Coordinates of C-alpha atoms in Angstrom, one line a residue:
M1 CA 95.0 129.6 40.5
K2 CA 91.9 127.4 40.9
P3 CA 93.5 125.0 43.4
A4 CA 94.6 127.9 45.5
I5 CA 91.1 129.4 45.6
T6 CA 89.6 126.0 46.4
H7 CA 92.1 125.5 49.2
Y8 CA 91.3 129.0 50.5
L9 CA 87.6 128.4 50.5
H10 CA 87.9 125.1 52.3
Q11 CA 90.2 126.5 54.9
D12 CA 88.0 126.4 58.0
E13 CA 90.4 127.0 60.8
T14 CA 89.3 129.7 63.2
L15 CA 90.3 131.0 66.6
P16 CA 89.4 129.1 69.7
L17 CA 86.2 130.1 71.4
I18 CA 88.0 131.8 74.3
Q19 CA 90.0 134.0 71.9
L20 CA 87.0 134.5 69.6
R21 CA 84.9 135.8 72.5
R22 CA 87.6 138.1 73.7
L23 CA 88.2 139.6 70.2
G24 CA 84.5 139.7 69.6
L25 CA 83.8 141.8 72.7
I26 CA 86.6 144.2 71.7
Y27 CA 85.2 144.6 68.2
S28 CA 81.6 145.0 69.5
S29 CA 82.8 147.7 71.8
Y30 CA 84.7 149.3 68.9
R31 CA 81.5 149.3 66.8
F32 CA 79.5 151.1 69.5
I33 CA 82.3 153.7 70.0
V34 CA 82.5 154.3 66.2
G35 CA 78.8 154.8 66.0
L36 CA 78.8 157.4 68.8
F37 CA 81.9 159.2 67.4
S38 CA 80.2 159.3 63.9
M39 CA 77.1 160.8 65.3
L40 CA 79.1 163.4 67.2
M41 CA 81.3 164.3 64.2
V42 CA 78.2 164.7 62.0
Y43 CA 76.7 167.3 64.4
I44 CA 80.1 169.1 64.8
T45 CA 80.5 169.3 61.0
A46 CA 77.0 170.7 60.6
Q47 CA 77.7 173.5 63.0
T48 CA 81.0 174.6 61.5
G49 CA 79.3 177.2 59.1
N50 CA 78.1 180.6 60.2
I51 CA 74.5 179.4 59.9
A52 CA 73.7 176.5 62.1
S53 CA 72.2 173.5 60.3
L54 CA 71.2 170.0 61.2
P55 CA 72.4 166.7 59.6
S56 CA 70.1 165.2 57.0
F57 CA 67.2 163.1 58.2
L58 CA 68.8 160.0 56.6
Q59 CA 72.1 160.5 58.4
Q60 CA 70.4 160.9 61.7
T61 CA 68.2 157.9 61.2
V62 CA 71.1 155.7 60.0
L63 CA 73.4 156.7 62.8
S64 CA 70.7 156.4 65.5
F65 CA 69.7 153.0 64.2
Y66 CA 73.4 152.0 64.1
I67 CA 74.1 153.1 67.7
L68 CA 71.0 151.3 69.0
L69 CA 71.9 148.0 67.2
S70 CA 75.6 148.3 68.2
L71 CA 74.5 148.5 71.9
I72 CA 72.1 145.6 71.5
L73 CA 74.7 143.4 69.8
L74 CA 77.3 144.3 72.4
G75 CA 75.0 143.3 75.3
L76 CA 73.8 140.1 73.4
F77 CA 77.3 139.0 72.7
Y78 CA 78.3 139.6 76.3
V79 CA 75.4 137.6 77.7
V80 CA 74.8 134.9 75.2
H81 CA 77.7 132.5 74.7
K82 CA 76.2 130.3 72.0
K83 CA 76.4 130.9 68.2
M84 CA 79.0 133.6 68.6
R85 CA 80.1 133.5 65.0
R86 CA 76.6 134.1 63.8
Q87 CA 76.3 137.1 66.0
L88 CA 79.6 138.4 64.7
A89 CA 78.6 137.8 61.1
F90 CA 75.3 139.7 61.5
G91 CA 77.2 142.6 63.1
L92 CA 79.8 142.7 60.2
V93 CA 77.0 142.7 57.6
L94 CA 75.3 145.5 59.5
D95 CA 78.7 147.4 59.5
V96 CA 79.0 147.1 55.7
T97 CA 75.4 148.2 55.2
I98 CA 75.5 151.2 57.5
L99 CA 78.9 152.4 56.0
S100 CA 77.4 152.1 52.5
L101 CA 74.4 154.2 53.6
L102 CA 76.7 156.8 55.2
L103 CA 78.9 156.8 52.1
Y104 CA 75.8 157.4 50.0
T105 CA 74.5 160.3 52.1
A106 CA 78.0 161.9 52.0
G107 CA 77.6 162.3 48.2
A108 CA 81.3 162.6 47.4
P109 CA 83.9 159.8 48.1
D110 CA 84.9 159.8 51.8
L111 CA 88.3 158.5 52.6
Q112 CA 87.5 158.0 56.3
L113 CA 84.4 155.9 55.6
T114 CA 86.3 153.9 53.0
M115 CA 89.1 153.1 55.6
L116 CA 86.4 151.8 58.0
Y117 CA 85.5 149.3 55.3
M118 CA 89.1 147.9 55.7
V119 CA 88.6 147.4 59.4
V120 CA 85.4 145.5 58.8
V121 CA 87.1 143.3 56.1
A122 CA 90.1 142.6 58.4
A123 CA 87.9 141.7 61.3
S124 CA 85.7 139.4 59.2
F125 CA 88.8 137.3 58.2
M126 CA 89.9 137.1 61.8
L127 CA 86.6 136.3 63.4
L128 CA 84.7 134.3 60.8
H129 CA 85.1 131.3 58.6
S130 CA 86.9 132.0 55.3
S131 CA 83.8 131.6 53.1
Q132 CA 81.8 134.0 55.4
A133 CA 84.6 136.6 55.4
L134 CA 84.9 136.4 51.6
I135 CA 81.1 137.0 51.2
I136 CA 81.3 140.1 53.5
T137 CA 84.4 141.4 51.5
L138 CA 82.5 141.0 48.2
L139 CA 79.5 142.7 49.6
A140 CA 81.7 145.7 50.6
I141 CA 83.3 145.8 47.2
I142 CA 79.9 145.7 45.5
F143 CA 78.5 148.5 47.6
V144 CA 81.6 150.7 47.1
I145 CA 81.7 150.2 43.3
Y146 CA 77.9 150.7 43.0
Q147 CA 78.0 153.9 45.0
Q148 CA 81.0 155.3 43.0
F149 CA 79.5 154.2 39.7
F150 CA 76.2 155.9 40.6
Y151 CA 78.1 159.1 41.7
A152 CA 80.1 159.1 38.4
I153 CA 76.9 158.9 36.3
A154 CA 75.3 161.7 38.4
N155 CA 78.4 163.9 37.7
S156 CA 78.6 163.6 33.9
M157 CA 80.4 160.3 33.8
N158 CA 83.5 161.3 35.7
L159 CA 85.3 158.0 35.6
A160 CA 88.2 159.1 37.8
N161 CA 86.3 158.4 40.9
L162 CA 85.2 155.0 39.5
G163 CA 88.9 154.1 39.0
N164 CA 89.6 155.0 42.6
A165 CA 86.7 152.8 43.7
L166 CA 88.2 149.9 41.7
L167 CA 91.6 150.5 43.3
M168 CA 89.9 150.6 46.7
S169 CA 88.2 147.3 46.0
A170 CA 91.5 145.8 45.1
S171 CA 92.8 147.1 48.4
F172 CA 89.9 145.4 50.2
L173 CA 91.0 142.1 48.7
A174 CA 94.6 142.7 49.7
V175 CA 93.7 143.6 53.2
G176 CA 91.4 140.5 53.4
G177 CA 94.2 138.3 52.2
L178 CA 96.7 139.7 54.7
S179 CA 94.2 139.5 57.5
W180 CA 93.4 135.9 56.6
S181 CA 97.2 135.1 56.6
I182 CA 97.6 136.7 60.0
S183 CA 94.5 134.9 61.3
Y184 CA 95.7 131.6 60.0
R185 CA 99.1 132.0 61.6
L186 CA 97.4 133.0 64.9
V187 CA 95.2 129.9 64.7
Q188 CA 98.3 127.7 64.2
L189 CA 100.1 129.4 67.1
E190 CA 97.0 128.9 69.3
K191 CA 97.0 125.2 68.4
V192 CA 100.7 124.9 69.2
A193 CA 100.1 126.7 72.5
A194 CA 97.1 124.5 73.3
S195 CA 99.2 121.4 72.5
H196 CA 102.0 122.6 74.7
A197 CA 99.5 123.5 77.4
K198 CA 98.1 119.9 77.3
E199 CA 101.6 118.5 77.4
V200 CA 102.4 120.7 80.4
E201 CA 99.2 119.7 82.1
R202 CA 99.9 116.0 81.4
L203 CA 103.5 116.4 82.8
N204 CA 102.0 118.4 85.8
V205 CA 99.6 115.5 86.6
I206 CA 102.4 113.0 86.3
N207 CA 104.7 115.0 88.5
Q208 CA 102.0 115.6 91.0
E209 CA 101.2 111.9 91.2
V210 CA 104.9 111.0 91.5
I211 CA 105.5 113.6 94.2
T212 CA 102.3 112.5 96.1
Q213 CA 103.2 108.7 95.9
M214 CA 106.9 109.2 96.9
A215 CA 108.0 107.3 100.0
N216 CA 110.3 110.2 100.8
G217 CA 108.9 113.5 102.1
V218 CA 109.3 116.5 99.8
I219 CA 109.1 120.1 101.1
V220 CA 109.9 123.3 99.1
I221 CA 110.6 126.5 101.0
D222 CA 110.8 129.8 99.2
N223 CA 111.3 133.1 101.0
Q224 CA 110.9 131.3 104.3
H225 CA 107.4 130.0 103.3
V226 CA 106.4 126.5 102.4
V227 CA 105.2 126.3 98.8
L228 CA 105.1 122.5 98.4
A229 CA 104.6 119.6 100.8
N230 CA 103.6 116.1 99.7
L231 CA 101.7 113.4 101.6
A232 CA 104.8 111.6 102.8
A233 CA 106.1 114.8 104.4
H234 CA 102.9 115.1 106.4
Q235 CA 103.0 111.4 107.4
L236 CA 106.7 111.4 108.4
L237 CA 106.2 114.5 110.5
S238 CA 102.8 113.3 111.8
L239 CA 101.0 116.4 110.6
P240 CA 97.4 116.4 109.3
Y241 CA 96.8 116.0 105.6
N242 CA 93.6 116.4 103.6
A243 CA 93.9 113.8 100.8
S244 CA 91.0 115.4 98.8
I245 CA 93.1 118.5 98.1
T246 CA 95.4 118.2 95.1
L247 CA 97.8 120.5 93.3
P248 CA 96.0 123.0 91.1
S249 CA 96.0 122.3 87.4
V250 CA 95.9 124.6 84.4
S251 CA 93.1 123.0 82.4
N252 CA 90.1 124.4 84.2
E253 CA 90.6 128.0 85.4
A254 CA 87.6 128.1 87.8
D255 CA 88.4 124.7 89.3
S256 CA 92.1 125.6 89.4
S257 CA 91.4 128.8 91.3
T258 CA 89.3 126.9 94.0
R259 CA 91.9 124.2 94.4
H260 CA 94.7 126.7 94.5
E261 CA 93.0 128.5 97.5
S262 CA 92.4 125.1 99.3
Y263 CA 96.0 124.0 98.6
T264 CA 97.3 127.4 99.9
E265 CA 95.3 127.0 103.1
L266 CA 96.7 123.4 103.5
L267 CA 100.3 124.7 103.1
T268 CA 99.6 127.5 105.5
D269 CA 98.3 125.1 108.1
F270 CA 101.3 122.8 107.4
E271 CA 103.7 125.7 107.9
Q272 CA 102.0 126.6 111.2
Q273 CA 102.1 123.0 112.5
L274 CA 105.7 122.6 111.4
S275 CA 106.7 125.8 113.3
K276 CA 105.0 124.5 116.5
Q277 CA 105.9 120.8 116.5
H278 CA 109.2 120.7 114.6
T279 CA 110.8 124.0 115.5
Q280 CA 114.3 122.5 115.5
L281 CA 113.8 121.1 111.9
L282 CA 112.4 124.3 110.5
H283 CA 115.2 126.4 112.1
A284 CA 117.8 124.1 110.8
C285 CA 116.4 124.3 107.2
L286 CA 116.1 128.1 107.3
S287 CA 119.5 128.6 108.8
V288 CA 121.2 126.9 105.8
S289 CA 122.6 129.6 103.5
A290 CA 121.4 129.9 99.9
G291 CA 123.4 127.8 97.4
Q292 CA 124.6 125.4 100.1
S293 CA 123.5 121.8 100.4
C294 CA 123.3 120.1 103.7
T295 CA 122.5 116.6 105.2
F296 CA 121.8 115.8 108.8
T297 CA 119.7 113.4 111.0
Y298 CA 116.6 114.6 112.7
D299 CA 115.2 112.9 115.8
L300 CA 111.4 112.9 115.7
P301 CA 109.7 114.0 119.0
S302 CA 107.0 111.9 120.6
V303 CA 103.6 112.3 119.0
A304 CA 100.1 112.1 120.6
N305 CA 101.5 110.2 123.6
A306 CA 102.0 107.2 121.4
S307 CA 105.7 106.9 122.1
I308 CA 106.4 106.9 118.4
F309 CA 110.1 107.6 118.0
G310 CA 112.1 107.6 114.9
K311 CA 114.8 109.3 112.9
L312 CA 114.7 111.1 109.6
R313 CA 117.6 111.8 107.3
V314 CA 117.1 115.4 106.0
H315 CA 118.7 116.5 102.7
I316 CA 118.6 120.3 101.9
I317 CA 119.2 121.0 98.2
P318 CA 119.3 124.6 96.9
L319 CA 117.4 125.3 93.7
T320 CA 118.3 127.8 90.9
D321 CA 115.4 130.2 91.8
G322 CA 116.7 130.7 95.4
S323 CA 114.3 128.3 97.0
K324 CA 115.2 125.1 98.9
L325 CA 114.2 121.5 98.3
I326 CA 114.0 119.5 101.5
M327 CA 114.0 115.7 101.2
L328 CA 112.9 113.7 104.3
E329 CA 114.0 110.0 104.3
D330 CA 112.8 107.6 106.9
L331 CA 115.7 105.7 108.4
R332 CA 113.4 102.9 109.4
R333 CA 113.4 101.7 105.8
E334 CA 117.2 101.4 105.9
Q335 CA 116.9 99.5 109.2
A336 CA 114.3 97.2 107.7
S337 CA 116.5 96.6 104.6
A338 CA 119.5 95.8 106.9
Q339 CA 117.3 93.5 108.9
Q340 CA 116.3 91.7 105.8
L341 CA 119.9 91.2 104.7
K342 CA 120.7 90.0 108.2
L343 CA 117.9 87.5 108.0
A344 CA 118.9 86.3 104.6
S345 CA 122.5 85.7 105.7
L346 CA 121.3 84.0 108.8
G347 CA 118.9 81.9 106.7
Q348 CA 121.7 80.7 104.4
L349 CA 123.8 79.7 107.3
T350 CA 121.2 78.1 109.5
A351 CA 119.4 76.2 106.7
S352 CA 122.5 74.0 106.2
I353 CA 123.5 73.7 109.8
A354 CA 120.0 72.9 111.1
H355 CA 119.6 69.9 108.8
E356 CA 123.0 68.6 109.9
I357 CA 122.2 69.0 113.6
R358 CA 118.7 67.4 113.4
N359 CA 120.0 64.0 112.3
P360 CA 122.3 63.4 115.3
L361 CA 119.8 65.1 117.5
A362 CA 117.1 62.7 116.5
A363 CA 119.4 59.8 117.2
I364 CA 120.2 61.2 120.7
S365 CA 116.5 61.8 121.4
Q366 CA 115.6 58.2 120.3
A367 CA 118.4 56.7 122.3
S368 CA 117.4 58.6 125.5
Q369 CA 113.8 57.3 125.0
L370 CA 115.0 53.7 124.6
L371 CA 117.3 54.0 127.7
M372 CA 114.3 55.4 129.7
E373 CA 112.2 52.4 128.5
D374 CA 115.0 50.0 129.5
V375 CA 115.2 51.6 133.0
I376 CA 111.4 51.2 133.4
E377 CA 111.6 47.5 132.4
I378 CA 114.5 46.8 134.7
E379 CA 112.7 48.5 137.6
E380 CA 109.6 46.4 137.0
R381 CA 111.6 43.2 137.0
N382 CA 113.5 44.2 140.2
T383 CA 110.3 45.1 141.9
T384 CA 109.0 41.7 141.1
N385 CA 112.1 40.0 142.6
G386 CA 112.0 42.2 145.8
S387 CA 115.5 41.7 147.1
T388 CA 117.7 44.2 149.0
A389 CA 120.4 44.2 146.3
V390 CA 117.7 44.9 143.8
S391 CA 116.6 47.8 145.9
N392 CA 120.0 49.4 145.7
S393 CA 120.0 48.8 141.9
N394 CA 116.7 50.5 141.7
D395 CA 118.2 53.6 143.3
D396 CA 120.9 53.6 140.6
L397 CA 118.4 53.1 137.9
S398 CA 116.2 55.9 139.2
G399 CA 119.2 58.2 139.0
N400 CA 120.0 57.1 135.5
Y401 CA 116.3 57.6 134.5
E402 CA 116.4 61.3 135.6
L403 CA 119.6 61.8 133.6
Y404 CA 118.0 60.2 130.5
K405 CA 114.9 62.3 131.0
M406 CA 117.1 65.4 131.2
I407 CA 118.8 64.4 127.9
F408 CA 115.4 63.9 126.3
A409 CA 114.1 67.3 127.5
Q410 CA 117.2 69.1 126.3
T411 CA 117.0 67.5 122.9
K412 CA 113.4 68.7 122.6
R413 CA 114.5 72.2 123.5
V414 CA 117.2 72.1 120.9
N415 CA 114.7 70.9 118.4
R416 CA 112.4 73.8 119.1
I417 CA 115.3 76.2 118.6
I418 CA 116.1 74.5 115.3
E419 CA 112.4 74.8 114.3
D420 CA 112.4 78.6 115.1
V421 CA 115.7 79.1 113.2
L422 CA 114.3 77.2 110.2
K423 CA 111.3 79.6 110.3
L424 CA 113.8 82.5 109.9
S425 CA 115.6 80.7 107.1
R426 CA 112.3 80.0 105.3
Q427 CA 111.0 83.5 105.7
Q428 CA 109.6 84.8 102.4
A429 CA 108.6 88.3 101.3
A430 CA 105.5 89.5 103.1
S431 CA 102.2 89.0 101.2
Q432 CA 100.4 92.0 102.5
Q433 CA 96.6 92.2 102.5
S434 CA 94.2 94.9 103.8
I435 CA 93.1 93.9 107.3
V436 CA 90.2 95.7 109.0
L437 CA 91.3 95.1 112.6
A438 CA 87.9 95.6 114.2
E439 CA 86.6 92.6 112.2
W440 CA 89.8 90.5 112.0
M441 CA 90.9 90.6 115.6
P442 CA 87.8 89.0 117.3
T443 CA 88.0 86.1 114.8
F444 CA 91.7 85.7 115.5
L445 CA 91.2 85.6 119.2
E446 CA 88.3 83.2 118.9
N447 CA 90.4 80.8 116.8
Y448 CA 93.6 80.8 118.9
F449 CA 92.7 81.9 122.5
Q450 CA 89.3 80.6 123.2
G451 CA 88.9 80.1 126.9
H452 CA 91.6 82.6 127.9
D453 CA 90.9 86.0 129.3
I454 CA 91.8 88.3 126.5
F455 CA 90.2 91.8 126.7
L456 CA 90.0 93.6 123.4
R457 CA 89.3 97.4 123.3
V458 CA 89.0 98.9 119.8
K459 CA 88.8 102.7 120.0
T460 CA 88.8 103.1 116.2
Q461 CA 88.3 101.0 113.1
P462 CA 91.4 101.3 111.0
T463 CA 92.7 99.2 108.1
I464 CA 96.3 98.1 107.9
S465 CA 98.4 96.3 105.3
F466 CA 100.0 93.2 106.7
D467 CA 100.7 89.5 105.9
T468 CA 97.9 87.8 107.8
H469 CA 99.9 84.7 108.7
Q470 CA 102.8 86.8 110.0
L471 CA 100.5 89.0 112.0
E472 CA 99.0 85.9 113.6
Q473 CA 102.5 84.7 114.5
V474 CA 103.4 88.1 116.1
L475 CA 100.3 88.4 118.1
I476 CA 100.5 84.7 119.3
N477 CA 104.0 85.3 120.5
L478 CA 103.1 88.5 122.3
I479 CA 99.8 87.2 123.9
N480 CA 101.5 84.0 125.0
N481 CA 104.3 86.0 126.7
G482 CA 101.7 88.2 128.4
L483 CA 99.8 85.1 129.7
R484 CA 103.1 83.5 130.8
Y485 CA 104.4 86.5 132.7
S486 CA 101.2 87.7 134.1
S487 CA 101.1 88.3 137.9
Y488 CA 98.1 86.0 138.1
A489 CA 98.7 82.3 137.7
N490 CA 96.7 80.3 135.2
P491 CA 93.7 80.1 134.7
H492 CA 93.4 83.7 136.0
A493 CA 96.1 85.3 133.8
Y494 CA 94.7 87.9 131.4
V495 CA 96.0 90.1 128.6
E496 CA 94.6 93.3 127.3
I497 CA 94.7 94.5 123.6
E498 CA 94.1 98.1 122.7
I499 CA 93.7 99.4 119.2
Y500 CA 93.7 103.1 118.4
C501 CA 95.1 105.7 116.0
A502 CA 97.8 108.3 116.4
D503 CA 97.8 110.6 113.5
N504 CA 98.7 108.5 110.4
D505 CA 99.7 105.4 112.4
V506 CA 97.6 102.5 113.8
I507 CA 98.7 101.4 117.4
I508 CA 98.1 97.9 118.7
D509 CA 99.1 97.6 122.4
V510 CA 99.4 94.2 124.0
L511 CA 99.3 94.7 127.8
D512 CA 99.7 92.5 130.8
D513 CA 100.1 93.2 134.5
G514 CA 103.4 91.4 135.0
A515 CA 106.6 92.7 136.4
G516 CA 107.8 93.9 132.9
V517 CA 111.3 93.9 131.5
S518 CA 114.2 94.9 133.7
T519 CA 116.5 97.7 132.8
E520 CA 119.4 95.3 132.3
S521 CA 117.4 93.1 129.9
L522 CA 115.9 96.0 127.9
K523 CA 118.9 96.5 125.6
H524 CA 119.0 92.8 124.7
L525 CA 115.2 92.4 124.5
F526 CA 114.9 91.8 120.7
N527 CA 118.3 90.0 120.2
P528 CA 118.2 86.4 119.0
F529 CA 118.5 83.7 121.6
F530 CA 118.0 86.1 124.5
T531 CA 115.5 84.9 127.1
T532 CA 114.9 85.0 130.8
D533 CA 112.8 81.8 130.7
Q534 CA 114.8 78.6 130.9
A535 CA 112.3 76.8 128.8
G536 CA 112.3 79.5 126.1
T537 CA 114.3 79.6 122.9
G538 CA 114.9 83.4 122.8
L539 CA 113.7 83.7 119.2
G540 CA 110.0 84.6 119.8
L541 CA 110.4 88.4 120.0
Y542 CA 113.3 88.4 117.5
L543 CA 111.1 86.6 115.0
S544 CA 108.1 88.9 115.8
Q545 CA 110.2 92.0 115.2
A546 CA 111.5 90.5 111.9
F547 CA 107.9 89.9 110.7
C548 CA 106.9 93.5 111.7
E549 CA 109.8 95.1 109.9
A550 CA 109.0 93.0 106.8
N551 CA 105.5 94.7 106.8
Q552 CA 106.8 98.2 107.5
T553 CA 105.7 98.0 111.1
R554 CA 107.5 98.7 114.3
L555 CA 107.5 96.5 117.4
L556 CA 108.5 98.4 120.5
Y557 CA 108.6 97.8 124.3
I558 CA 107.2 100.8 126.1
P559 CA 108.9 101.0 129.5
E560 CA 107.0 104.2 130.6
H561 CA 103.6 102.5 130.4
K562 CA 101.8 101.6 133.6
K563 CA 101.6 98.0 132.5
T564 CA 103.9 95.7 130.6
C565 CA 103.3 97.0 127.1
F566 CA 104.5 95.8 123.7
R567 CA 103.3 98.1 120.9
L568 CA 102.9 97.6 117.2
I569 CA 102.9 100.8 115.1
A570 CA 101.7 100.2 111.6
P571 CA 100.9 102.8 108.8
S572 CA 97.2 103.3 108.5
A573 CA 95.7 102.3 105.1
D574 CA 92.9 104.8 105.5
A575 CA 91.7 107.5 107.8
G576 CA 89.3 105.2 109.6
T577 CA 86.1 106.0 111.4
Y578 CA 86.0 106.5 115.2
G579 CA 83.9 104.5 117.5
S580 CA 84.2 102.2 120.5
M581 CA 84.1 98.5 121.0
N582 CA 84.9 96.1 123.8
K583 CA 85.2 92.3 123.7
K584 CA 86.3 89.5 126.1
T585 CA 87.5 86.2 124.7

């Protein structure tokens, strides 16, 4: 028995503050209503006889005092959020005291008042610590037994009422025990619910982060309205996205409400922009019947006059609640993967062939150089002799010299081709770094194109992720091509570079005023070994495109531009700040 009592007294688990405040407000309102009702019933009872009479002064004073304090405690508990259990404990002690005074003024035992004691006892075990509730229960028992004992003495020791008081006291303890058991179970349920809520919140945060960081776009449509759209969906469809708005959580109700309103506004704006710019996609998604999955390819329209074209693979998956899950997959990633596989296969083949070719090529090149040196020596000796026969021999030697020179030039060209092929075979995974173009580009031009007319116009200050060495190789190839094919001969040839943003992409245009690429050559432009320059290898643009695709960047030729335009389209690493900057190198 003693261990059970000790365990009971040390049991200090109570309701959470939110539940405690809610139940406390309910009980405080109940106390005020009971006070008013008791005052009303006292006056009604006093007027039931033929002769009107007033309640006793003690009853009026006690009830008036009780109503006033009940109203004060209700207002105080509603306004003050600190020390709520102390406020409740004071109110429960007040209830026991007032009920005892009313029971005393009633004279005879009153079942209604005695039942109100049980409400106080039950409330104390639900709202207070176990030790505080036990004290209030004992206080109620003492008051009831004392009042009944005093009434028994005043009525010639009628101990029947005293026995009823003892039975009622035992009932108080039983009600207290049951209330404590219910309260304890409620506390445990609250803990389990809180634990589950935290787990749900943790899973919600994880799911939110996973959905946000997905490379594929995710859209959920329910009843023809967008209820979810992640960052990738905004980027793939080139629609504005506020990165500061996140999915609402369940941990903080006030913060959750604010974020829910902001997120709802974001989805509404997304839905409006989707219906304006991607009507075909929205119509195709809505036209798919419920319970039917569908996959198709969607051609993206041009965006912001940036000539950004691409294709998306759209998967429509029906959900059990009748909504539709739409997955947007960028086909450029598949193309980049295929390009990497092609480069890997080419590298394995060319790495072995190139080394085998370079050995005989070096011998041919050396032999042609030796033959040219022999021709020069023979010409010098014949010139010294000065005979007619020697003159005819010099003509033959001169012809041979041109042939040897041609052999040597062609071996150098083949060697350049082998060097470019070996670059492809040695290509490693891109080591991307954050590059602030407004700071990096002037330094690059100063290092590689000092003395050339390169005009740089930076309309924004974006940051991209790119392998710096590979970006240098790409720009060197494009700028050299621009200088080579410019309509002005050196040293008056010039190239323009424009940097600006189009939605979530950073655009780098390399412009020259040359004749551009013919329609016949356009379809072969980025093929390996295709060139219109007899001195070229045909691997410059192919290698540049391979570097771009390895860094999730597109390299395009824009035929509709007024000038010859090669365009790099890279994902923006941040929103950037807008300004203007011009530079000539």
